[in-house]
Amino acid sequence: MTNNSLAPIIRSQYLGEPPLVFADERLHVDPKLGISRFGPKSYSPHRRHPTNIRVGFIGTADSTATAKDWLQRSAEGVAGDSKHPEFPGFMEDRGFFSNMVFDSDWQAQLYQTEVQQILDIKRSRGRFESLLGLLEDKLRLLSQKDQQPEYVVVGLPDELYRKCHVTNYHDKQLGDVHRDLRRAFKALAMKYRIPTQFVRQQTVDGREKDHPSKVTWNFFTGLYFKAGGFPWGPTALNPGTCYVGISFYRSLGSLFSSMHTSLAQAFDEHGEGLVLRGPDFSWDADEQGTASPHLESALAESLLNLVLDRYQKETGQTPKRVVVHKTSKYWPQERAGFKATLEKRVQRFDIVALETRQSEVRLLTTSMYPPLRGTRFTVGDVDYLYTTGFLADLGQYHSMHVPSPIQVADHVGQDTPREDLLKEILVLTKMNWNSSRLGGKSPITLRFSQLVGEIMREIPEGVEPLPQFKFYM
């Protein structure tokens, strides 16, 4: 007979969809509907609202013309359909209430002779590095203008993009190397302190598979943030709290080496973020072959001290509370290092591990709809949270895949109820200003870890990376 007393107790709870803050402190759960009805958060009161944005271009005469035309047409507004809300526009009297300013002096042309010289190079590495160098030359010219652009669109012809956007090669010193043009260029562009955005020709000439309103929503939300504005703000994040995401990446060409670099993404209660490169370390998998790297105690202390020092420099105050997120369980030395720093420097802290890729445990509903986003359930002492799923407030489901919950795999903390931790995670899934989605699978503390790492690995060791998120998006 089965001993039912050993069966774990299962409990469930709906946490609800956290609202976001828009202009005049108005609230709505959906970024698109909130901006359409009230305007972006920075618009009113006028804190950091970019009224006029100087937009520059790098591309051929044709690719620049089509990209500029697409921006101007889209800024007037784009119709939606039953599944895609209309885009209200990006002009001084509608939508984001910002105006794009264009000038021929902010156009750096790729001449046909330059393009052909790159296309004639036989090896992919040579084509890649030649185009990367040419794009940097053009950006340097724009940065040296008496009045430089505040945002630069890079539009490449299809053939040039197709033959140069990635390269794979073997280097005698670095070994096997994979490089991506967009990421490599963003790393180079930091020295000029101008946010950039690549735009594919298939986007501006109508060949994009996604609905036009979806494309423009995502593009202009990112533009507004890179120009200095806040599209929306969070609610229910505790004042004085610093949210930190810890991840790791390998430096360029070290795919099969044991050397890693630590990476921290830190956010305050307003969603303002910093990117910080931590110390390098050598790591080998344990006897069980654990794939995720971990920090020794001293390196964990060093990384968190780096974060708290920079946070204090940027905000003028030490956080009252720190929440640390990571995607793998903390090893004893790693946990001890984080605790040692936090116990010395802050009043309260929570060290949390979130397993975002688990697929072993799911809820099954009795209806045709998937579980509600915002559903928390507990199996024994283990907590799970659906950060994707059916959106009760909108009556919609925005994915083609069956949603799976994230798992709280580890938690060391003081005085914070588990329900509050999960509500914070749900809010942080909505703080991706590079998109207008209602929410993502991972909180923003972990959402961009791979992307940021891929850009960071292109930055040489002796060069200090910029901390502002807009240069990585």
Short mmCIF file of C-alpha atoms in Angstrom, two decimals:
data_model
loop_
_atom_site.label_atom_id
_atom_site.label_comp_id
_atom_site.label_asym_id
_atom_site.label_seq_id
_atom_site.Cartn_x
_atom_site.Cartn_y
_atom_site.Cartn_z
CA MET A 1 0.00 0.00 0.00
CA THR A 2 1.07 3.55 -0.68
CA ASN A 3 1.82 5.73 2.33
CA ASN A 4 -0.15 8.87 1.44
CA SER A 5 1.31 10.71 4.43
CA LEU A 6 4.56 11.02 2.46
CA ALA A 7 2.89 12.74 -0.49
CA PRO A 8 3.81 16.44 -0.67
CA ILE A 9 1.10 19.01 -0.05
CA ILE A 10 0.31 21.15 -3.09
CA ARG A 11 -1.01 24.69 -2.64
CA SER A 12 -1.75 27.35 -5.26
CA GLN A 13 -2.32 31.10 -5.19
CA TYR A 14 -2.99 33.77 -7.82
CA LEU A 15 -0.78 36.80 -7.20
CA GLY A 16 -2.41 39.00 -9.84
CA GLU A 17 -0.89 41.07 -12.62
CA PRO A 18 1.15 43.99 -11.24
CA PRO A 19 0.29 47.37 -12.78
CA LEU A 20 2.84 49.72 -14.32
CA VAL A 21 3.17 53.49 -13.91
CA PHE A 22 2.75 55.85 -16.88
CA ALA A 23 2.41 59.63 -17.30
CA ASP A 24 0.74 61.52 -14.42
CA GLU A 25 1.20 58.41 -12.24
CA ARG A 26 -1.61 56.64 -14.11
CA LEU A 27 -1.65 52.86 -13.86
CA HIS A 28 -2.25 50.02 -16.31
CA VAL A 29 -1.08 46.41 -16.49
CA ASP A 30 -0.16 46.54 -20.20
CA PRO A 31 2.71 48.67 -21.59
CA LYS A 32 1.06 49.27 -24.96
CA LEU A 33 -2.34 50.25 -23.59
CA GLY A 34 -0.79 52.34 -20.84
CA ILE A 35 1.30 54.42 -23.27
CA SER A 36 -1.59 54.72 -25.73
CA ARG A 37 -3.95 56.05 -23.06
CA PHE A 38 -1.66 58.08 -20.81
CA GLY A 39 1.72 58.55 -22.50
CA PRO A 40 5.14 57.34 -21.24
CA LYS A 41 6.12 57.76 -17.61
CA SER A 42 8.75 60.45 -18.27
CA TYR A 43 6.30 62.64 -20.17
CA SER A 44 4.49 64.00 -17.13
CA PRO A 45 5.95 65.18 -14.91
CA HIS A 46 8.72 66.11 -17.38
CA ARG A 47 11.57 64.18 -15.81
CA ARG A 48 14.02 62.91 -18.42
CA HIS A 49 11.45 63.18 -21.19
CA PRO A 50 13.27 63.50 -24.56
CA THR A 51 11.20 66.12 -26.40
CA ASN A 52 13.41 66.19 -29.52
CA ILE A 53 15.72 63.34 -30.45
CA ARG A 54 18.53 63.84 -32.95
CA VAL A 55 18.59 60.70 -35.11
CA GLY A 56 21.61 59.80 -37.24
CA PHE A 57 22.15 57.10 -39.86
CA ILE A 58 24.93 54.84 -41.09
CA GLY A 59 24.23 53.06 -44.37
CA THR A 60 24.28 53.32 -48.13
CA ALA A 61 22.29 56.07 -49.83
CA ASP A 62 19.44 53.64 -50.54
CA SER A 63 19.40 51.84 -47.17
CA THR A 64 19.49 55.13 -45.28
CA ALA A 65 16.66 56.56 -47.38
CA THR A 66 14.42 53.53 -46.83
CA ALA A 67 15.19 53.43 -43.10
CA LYS A 68 14.47 57.14 -42.67
CA ASP A 69 11.24 56.85 -44.65
CA TRP A 70 10.13 53.91 -42.49
CA LEU A 71 10.81 55.86 -39.28
CA GLN A 72 8.87 58.87 -40.50
CA ARG A 73 5.89 56.81 -41.69
CA SER A 74 5.80 54.66 -38.57
CA ALA A 75 6.02 57.72 -36.30
CA GLU A 76 2.59 58.81 -37.55
CA GLY A 77 1.05 55.60 -36.18
CA VAL A 78 0.49 52.04 -37.37
CA ALA A 79 -2.86 50.24 -37.49
CA GLY A 80 -3.33 47.09 -35.45
CA ASP A 81 -5.72 44.16 -35.65
CA SER A 82 -7.59 41.86 -33.28
CA LYS A 83 -4.32 40.46 -31.89
CA HIS A 84 -2.04 43.50 -32.14
CA PRO A 85 -2.90 46.89 -30.58
CA GLU A 86 -2.36 49.85 -32.88
CA PHE A 87 0.82 51.82 -32.47
CA PRO A 88 -0.22 55.40 -31.55
CA GLY A 89 2.85 57.07 -33.03
CA PHE A 90 6.06 58.77 -32.03
CA MET A 91 5.45 62.49 -32.53
CA GLU A 92 5.13 65.56 -30.33
CA ASP A 93 1.32 65.33 -30.37
CA ARG A 94 0.77 61.57 -30.05
CA GLY A 95 2.03 58.28 -28.67
CA PHE A 96 5.34 58.89 -26.91
CA PHE A 97 5.03 62.69 -27.35
CA SER A 98 8.59 62.88 -28.66
CA ASN A 99 9.81 64.23 -31.96
CA MET A 100 12.60 62.76 -34.11
CA VAL A 101 14.88 65.36 -35.69
CA PHE A 102 16.78 64.54 -38.90
CA ASP A 103 19.64 66.33 -40.62
CA SER A 104 21.82 65.35 -43.57
CA ASP A 105 24.82 66.24 -41.41
CA TRP A 106 23.98 63.22 -39.23
CA GLN A 107 24.17 60.75 -42.12
CA ALA A 108 27.40 58.80 -42.57
CA GLN A 109 27.23 57.14 -45.97
CA LEU A 110 28.66 53.77 -46.91
CA TYR A 111 29.82 54.31 -50.49
CA GLN A 112 29.39 51.62 -53.13
CA THR A 113 33.15 51.30 -53.62
CA GLU A 114 33.56 50.65 -49.86
CA VAL A 115 30.76 48.09 -49.86
CA GLN A 116 32.13 46.27 -52.91
CA GLN A 117 35.64 46.13 -51.49
CA ILE A 118 34.28 44.33 -48.42
CA LEU A 119 32.12 41.95 -50.47
CA ASP A 120 35.17 41.03 -52.59
CA ILE A 121 37.05 39.74 -49.54
CA LYS A 122 36.96 35.94 -49.68
CA ARG A 123 37.36 35.01 -46.01
CA SER A 124 34.44 35.68 -43.66
CA ARG A 125 36.74 36.92 -40.90
CA GLY A 126 38.25 39.51 -43.23
CA ARG A 127 34.83 40.70 -44.41
CA PHE A 128 33.57 40.89 -40.83
CA GLU A 129 36.55 42.83 -39.48
CA SER A 130 36.65 45.18 -42.47
CA LEU A 131 32.97 46.07 -42.13
CA LEU A 132 33.32 46.46 -38.36
CA GLY A 133 36.21 48.86 -38.88
CA LEU A 134 34.30 50.81 -41.54
CA LEU A 135 31.23 51.17 -39.28
CA GLU A 136 33.42 52.45 -36.47
CA ASP A 137 34.98 55.02 -38.83
CA LYS A 138 31.51 56.27 -39.76
CA LEU A 139 30.36 56.45 -36.14
CA ARG A 140 33.52 58.33 -35.22
CA LEU A 141 32.70 60.93 -37.88
CA LEU A 142 29.21 61.40 -36.46
CA SER A 143 30.57 61.72 -32.92
CA GLN A 144 32.88 64.54 -34.01
CA LYS A 145 30.10 66.77 -35.32
CA ASP A 146 29.58 70.10 -33.54
CA GLN A 147 26.15 68.76 -32.61
CA GLN A 148 26.25 64.97 -32.71
CA PRO A 149 23.22 62.69 -33.05
CA GLU A 150 21.79 61.20 -29.85
CA TYR A 151 20.82 57.90 -31.48
CA VAL A 152 22.21 56.22 -34.59
CA VAL A 153 20.37 53.79 -36.88
CA VAL A 154 22.59 51.34 -38.76
CA GLY A 155 20.91 50.10 -41.93
CA LEU A 156 22.89 47.69 -44.08
CA PRO A 157 21.96 46.37 -47.54
CA ASP A 158 20.77 42.76 -47.51
CA GLU A 159 23.81 41.28 -49.24
CA LEU A 160 26.28 43.09 -47.00
CA TYR A 161 24.42 42.04 -43.87
CA ARG A 162 24.03 38.44 -45.04
CA LYS A 163 27.74 38.01 -45.76
CA CYS A 164 29.10 39.89 -42.76
CA HIS A 165 26.72 39.62 -39.78
CA VAL A 166 28.55 36.65 -38.21
CA THR A 167 31.89 34.97 -38.57
CA ASN A 168 33.43 31.76 -37.24
CA TYR A 169 37.15 31.16 -37.42
CA HIS A 170 40.15 29.65 -35.65
CA ASP A 171 42.78 31.93 -34.20
CA LYS A 172 46.21 30.69 -33.06
CA GLN A 173 46.00 32.64 -29.81
CA LEU A 174 42.24 32.67 -29.15
CA GLY A 175 41.26 29.28 -30.52
CA ASP A 176 37.78 28.82 -32.01
CA VAL A 177 35.98 32.15 -32.23
CA HIS A 178 32.37 33.11 -32.98
CA ARG A 179 31.54 36.79 -33.45
CA ASP A 180 28.32 38.68 -34.12
CA LEU A 181 28.46 42.03 -35.94
CA ARG A 182 25.77 43.74 -33.90
CA ARG A 183 27.33 42.81 -30.58
CA ALA A 184 30.87 43.63 -31.70
CA PHE A 185 29.78 47.04 -33.00
CA LYS A 186 27.93 47.89 -29.79
CA ALA A 187 31.09 47.13 -27.83
CA LEU A 188 33.11 49.45 -30.10
CA ALA A 189 30.41 52.15 -30.06
CA MET A 190 30.65 52.61 -26.29
CA LYS A 191 33.73 54.78 -26.61
CA TYR A 192 31.62 57.32 -28.55
CA ARG A 193 28.76 57.20 -26.02
CA ILE A 194 26.03 57.12 -28.68
CA PRO A 195 23.30 54.43 -28.47
CA THR A 196 22.86 52.49 -31.72
CA GLN A 197 20.22 50.32 -33.36
CA PHE A 198 20.61 47.94 -36.29
CA VAL A 199 17.63 47.89 -38.65
CA ARG A 200 17.22 45.10 -41.21
CA GLN A 201 16.06 46.00 -44.71
CA GLN A 202 13.33 43.39 -44.45
CA THR A 203 11.91 45.42 -41.55
CA VAL A 204 11.74 48.74 -43.38
CA ASP A 205 10.58 47.42 -46.77
CA GLY A 206 7.67 45.32 -45.45
CA ARG A 207 9.17 41.82 -45.60
CA GLU A 208 9.20 41.41 -41.82
CA LYS A 209 7.10 38.42 -40.72
CA ASP A 210 5.88 40.04 -37.50
CA HIS A 211 2.88 42.36 -37.61
CA PRO A 212 3.89 45.98 -38.42
CA SER A 213 2.40 47.37 -35.19
CA LYS A 214 4.36 44.85 -33.10
CA VAL A 215 7.59 45.81 -34.87
CA THR A 216 7.05 49.53 -34.38
CA TRP A 217 5.99 49.16 -30.75
CA ASN A 218 9.24 47.33 -29.93
CA PHE A 219 11.43 49.64 -32.02
CA PHE A 220 10.13 52.95 -30.65
CA THR A 221 9.94 51.74 -27.06
CA GLY A 222 13.66 50.97 -27.29
CA LEU A 223 14.35 54.30 -29.02
CA TYR A 224 12.58 56.25 -26.27
CA PHE A 225 14.60 54.51 -23.55
CA LYS A 226 17.92 54.90 -25.38
CA ALA A 227 17.17 58.62 -25.81
CA GLY A 228 16.88 58.96 -22.04
CA GLY A 229 13.18 58.44 -21.24
CA PHE A 230 11.36 55.93 -19.06
CA PRO A 231 8.54 54.29 -21.09
CA TRP A 232 6.93 53.05 -17.87
CA GLY A 233 7.84 52.40 -14.26
CA PRO A 234 7.33 49.54 -11.80
CA THR A 235 5.01 49.36 -8.84
CA ALA A 236 5.37 47.42 -5.60
CA LEU A 237 9.18 47.43 -5.54
CA ASN A 238 10.40 48.41 -2.09
CA PRO A 239 12.18 51.79 -1.88
CA GLY A 240 15.88 51.52 -1.13
CA THR A 241 16.16 48.01 -2.59
CA CYS A 242 18.90 47.06 -5.04
CA TYR A 243 18.09 44.05 -7.25
CA VAL A 244 21.19 42.26 -8.53
CA GLY A 245 21.48 39.58 -11.20
CA ILE A 246 24.65 37.46 -11.19
CA SER A 247 25.79 35.61 -14.32
CA PHE A 248 28.97 34.52 -16.06
CA TYR A 249 30.49 34.55 -19.53
CA ARG A 250 33.63 33.42 -21.29
CA SER A 251 35.94 35.95 -22.89
CA LEU A 252 36.41 36.03 -26.64
CA GLY A 253 37.76 32.75 -27.98
CA SER A 254 37.69 30.88 -24.65
CA LEU A 255 34.78 28.59 -25.48
CA PHE A 256 36.54 25.47 -24.20
CA SER A 257 38.68 27.01 -21.46
CA SER A 258 37.94 27.08 -17.73
CA MET A 259 38.29 30.87 -17.52
CA HIS A 260 35.12 32.84 -16.87
CA THR A 261 34.23 36.45 -16.13
CA SER A 262 31.57 37.41 -13.62
CA LEU A 263 28.83 39.83 -14.61
CA ALA A 264 26.39 41.80 -12.48
CA GLN A 265 23.22 43.61 -13.52
CA ALA A 266 21.88 45.91 -10.80
CA PHE A 267 18.52 47.72 -10.70
CA ASP A 268 16.93 50.12 -8.25
CA GLU A 269 13.23 50.29 -7.34
CA HIS A 270 12.59 52.55 -10.35
CA GLY A 271 13.96 50.04 -12.85
CA GLU A 272 17.13 52.05 -13.51
CA GLY A 273 19.89 49.59 -14.35
CA LEU A 274 23.67 49.26 -14.27
CA VAL A 275 25.92 46.70 -15.95
CA LEU A 276 29.18 45.83 -14.20
CA ARG A 277 32.01 43.51 -15.18
CA GLY A 278 33.38 41.57 -12.22
CA PRO A 279 36.57 39.60 -11.67
CA ASP A 280 37.84 36.79 -13.89
CA PHE A 281 38.15 33.35 -12.38
CA SER A 282 39.07 29.81 -13.35
CA TRP A 283 36.30 27.27 -12.86
CA ASP A 284 36.07 23.54 -13.46
CA ALA A 285 32.91 21.46 -13.20
CA ASP A 286 32.46 19.36 -10.08
CA GLU A 287 32.54 15.57 -10.04
CA GLN A 288 28.89 15.44 -11.07
CA GLY A 289 29.68 17.55 -14.15
CA THR A 290 27.69 20.57 -13.00
CA ALA A 291 27.61 22.90 -15.98
CA SER A 292 27.09 26.26 -14.26
CA PRO A 293 30.15 28.14 -12.95
CA HIS A 294 30.32 29.35 -9.35
CA LEU A 295 32.43 31.87 -7.46
CA GLU A 296 34.84 31.22 -4.63
CA SER A 297 34.05 33.10 -1.43
CA ALA A 298 36.57 35.94 -1.93
CA LEU A 299 35.44 36.56 -5.51
CA ALA A 300 31.78 36.58 -4.47
CA GLU A 301 32.62 39.23 -1.85
CA SER A 302 34.58 41.24 -4.42
CA LEU A 303 31.75 41.21 -6.96
CA LEU A 304 29.06 42.36 -4.52
CA ASN A 305 31.34 45.05 -3.09
CA LEU A 306 31.84 46.29 -6.65
CA VAL A 307 28.07 46.46 -7.16
CA LEU A 308 27.37 48.24 -3.87
CA ASP A 309 30.20 50.74 -4.39
CA ARG A 310 28.91 51.65 -7.84
CA TYR A 311 25.29 51.77 -6.65
CA GLN A 312 26.28 54.18 -3.90
CA LYS A 313 28.25 56.32 -6.37
CA GLU A 314 25.31 56.51 -8.79
CA THR A 315 22.51 57.05 -6.25
CA GLY A 316 24.36 58.79 -3.42
CA GLN A 317 23.18 56.25 -0.87
CA THR A 318 23.71 52.68 0.24
CA PRO A 319 20.70 50.42 -0.37
CA LYS A 320 18.70 49.38 2.67
CA ARG A 321 18.09 45.96 1.15
CA VAL A 322 19.75 43.84 -1.55
CA VAL A 323 18.15 41.00 -3.51
CA VAL A 324 20.51 38.74 -5.46
CA HIS A 325 19.23 36.58 -8.35
CA LYS A 326 21.10 33.75 -10.06
CA THR A 327 19.96 30.86 -12.26
CA SER A 328 21.76 28.07 -10.37
CA LYS A 329 21.93 27.04 -6.73
CA TYR A 330 24.59 28.71 -4.63
CA TRP A 331 27.59 26.68 -3.63
CA PRO A 332 28.54 26.96 0.07
CA GLN A 333 31.57 29.20 -0.58
CA GLU A 334 29.60 31.37 -2.98
CA ARG A 335 26.78 31.81 -0.48
CA ALA A 336 29.26 32.56 2.30
CA GLY A 337 30.96 35.25 0.22
CA PHE A 338 27.71 37.00 -0.66
CA LYS A 339 26.49 36.82 2.94
CA ALA A 340 29.76 38.19 4.31
CA THR A 341 29.46 41.33 2.17
CA LEU A 342 25.74 41.82 2.69
CA GLU A 343 25.83 41.35 6.46
CA LYS A 344 28.45 44.09 6.72
CA ARG A 345 26.86 46.64 4.38
CA VAL A 346 23.06 46.42 4.31
CA GLN A 347 20.19 45.99 6.75
CA ARG A 348 18.36 43.21 4.91
CA PHE A 349 19.07 40.86 2.03
CA ASP A 350 17.67 37.93 0.07
CA ILE A 351 19.86 35.55 -1.96
CA VAL A 352 17.64 33.75 -4.46
CA ALA A 353 18.28 31.09 -7.12
CA LEU A 354 15.72 30.88 -9.93
CA GLU A 355 15.58 27.85 -12.21
CA THR A 356 14.04 29.41 -15.33
CA ARG A 357 14.36 26.39 -17.63
CA GLN A 358 12.78 23.67 -15.53
CA SER A 359 10.06 21.70 -17.33
CA GLU A 360 9.51 18.79 -14.96
CA VAL A 361 6.72 20.38 -12.90
CA ARG A 362 3.63 22.06 -14.40
CA LEU A 363 0.02 22.74 -13.56
CA LEU A 364 -2.71 21.26 -15.72
CA THR A 365 -5.94 23.25 -16.00
CA THR A 366 -9.40 21.87 -16.56
CA SER A 367 -10.08 24.44 -19.28
CA MET A 368 -8.64 24.93 -22.77
CA TYR A 369 -6.48 27.80 -21.50
CA PRO A 370 -3.03 27.51 -19.92
CA PRO A 371 -2.43 28.51 -16.27
CA LEU A 372 -2.68 32.21 -15.43
CA ARG A 373 0.48 34.27 -15.49
CA GLY A 374 1.02 35.22 -11.86
CA THR A 375 0.02 31.81 -10.49
CA ARG A 376 2.17 30.63 -7.60
CA PHE A 377 2.05 27.05 -6.45
CA THR A 378 4.01 25.12 -3.85
CA VAL A 379 4.91 21.46 -3.88
CA GLY A 380 6.00 20.65 -0.36
CA ASP A 381 8.50 23.40 0.47
CA VAL A 382 9.38 24.23 -3.15
CA ASP A 383 7.83 27.31 -4.78
CA TYR A 384 6.98 27.73 -8.47
CA LEU A 385 5.75 30.82 -10.32
CA TYR A 386 4.15 31.19 -13.74
CA THR A 387 5.71 34.30 -15.30
CA THR A 388 4.15 33.36 -18.64
CA GLY A 389 0.63 32.09 -19.23
CA PHE A 390 -2.89 33.32 -19.81
CA LEU A 391 -3.29 37.05 -19.11
CA ALA A 392 -6.43 37.34 -17.01
CA ASP A 393 -6.64 41.15 -17.23
CA LEU A 394 -6.52 41.11 -21.04
CA GLY A 395 -8.15 37.74 -21.74
CA GLN A 396 -5.22 36.79 -23.97
CA TYR A 397 -2.32 34.39 -24.32
CA HIS A 398 0.71 35.70 -26.20
CA SER A 399 2.73 32.57 -26.94
CA MET A 400 2.60 29.52 -29.20
CA HIS A 401 4.25 27.31 -26.56
CA VAL A 402 2.93 25.63 -23.44
CA PRO A 403 4.12 27.78 -20.52
CA SER A 404 6.32 26.35 -17.79
CA PRO A 405 6.86 27.92 -14.37
CA ILE A 406 10.15 29.06 -12.89
CA GLN A 407 11.30 27.42 -9.67
CA VAL A 408 12.73 29.07 -6.57
CA ALA A 409 15.61 26.62 -6.25
CA ASP A 410 17.38 28.32 -3.35
CA HIS A 411 16.70 31.17 -0.92
CA VAL A 412 18.75 32.59 1.91
CA GLY A 413 17.26 35.71 3.45
CA GLN A 414 15.95 37.66 6.35
CA ASP A 415 12.40 38.68 7.11
CA THR A 416 11.01 38.75 3.56
CA PRO A 417 7.92 36.57 3.06
CA ARG A 418 8.16 34.24 0.09
CA GLU A 419 4.99 35.75 -1.39
CA ASP A 420 6.64 39.19 -1.47
CA LEU A 421 9.73 37.76 -3.19
CA LEU A 422 7.57 36.20 -5.89
CA LYS A 423 5.60 39.41 -6.42
CA GLU A 424 8.87 41.28 -6.90
CA ILE A 425 9.98 38.73 -9.49
CA LEU A 426 6.70 39.17 -11.36
CA VAL A 427 7.17 42.95 -11.44
CA LEU A 428 10.76 42.59 -12.64
CA THR A 429 9.63 40.46 -15.59
CA LYS A 430 7.86 43.61 -16.89
CA MET A 431 10.89 45.91 -16.87
CA ASN A 432 12.29 45.16 -20.34
CA TRP A 433 12.42 48.57 -22.03
CA ASN A 434 13.82 47.02 -25.20
CA SER A 435 10.37 45.65 -25.97
CA SER A 436 6.73 46.47 -25.29
CA ARG A 437 5.73 42.96 -24.18
CA LEU A 438 3.55 42.71 -21.09
CA GLY A 439 6.08 40.44 -19.41
CA GLY A 440 8.87 37.95 -20.03
CA LYS A 441 9.86 34.58 -18.64
CA SER A 442 12.78 35.89 -16.55
CA PRO A 443 13.09 38.96 -14.32
CA ILE A 444 15.12 41.81 -15.80
CA THR A 445 17.96 40.97 -13.41
CA LEU A 446 18.56 37.83 -15.48
CA ARG A 447 16.79 38.63 -18.76
CA PHE A 448 19.75 40.20 -20.57
CA SER A 449 22.59 38.22 -18.97
CA GLN A 450 23.47 36.29 -22.13
CA LEU A 451 23.08 39.32 -24.41
CA VAL A 452 25.17 41.56 -22.16
CA GLY A 453 27.80 38.84 -21.80
CA GLU A 454 28.09 38.49 -25.58
CA ILE A 455 28.72 42.25 -25.89
CA MET A 456 30.99 42.38 -22.84
CA ARG A 457 33.22 39.65 -24.24
CA GLU A 458 34.06 41.98 -27.15
CA ILE A 459 35.37 44.68 -24.78
CA PRO A 460 39.13 44.31 -24.17
CA GLU A 461 40.30 43.65 -20.63
CA GLY A 462 41.93 47.06 -20.22
CA VAL A 463 38.86 49.00 -21.39
CA GLU A 464 36.24 49.98 -18.82
CA PRO A 465 32.73 49.11 -20.10
CA LEU A 466 29.99 51.70 -19.72
CA PRO A 467 27.47 50.80 -17.00
CA GLN A 468 24.32 52.23 -18.65
CA PHE A 469 21.96 49.62 -20.05
CA LYS A 470 21.08 51.62 -23.16
CA PHE A 471 24.47 50.83 -24.68
CA TYR A 472 23.83 47.06 -24.50
CA MET A 473 20.28 47.04 -25.93
#
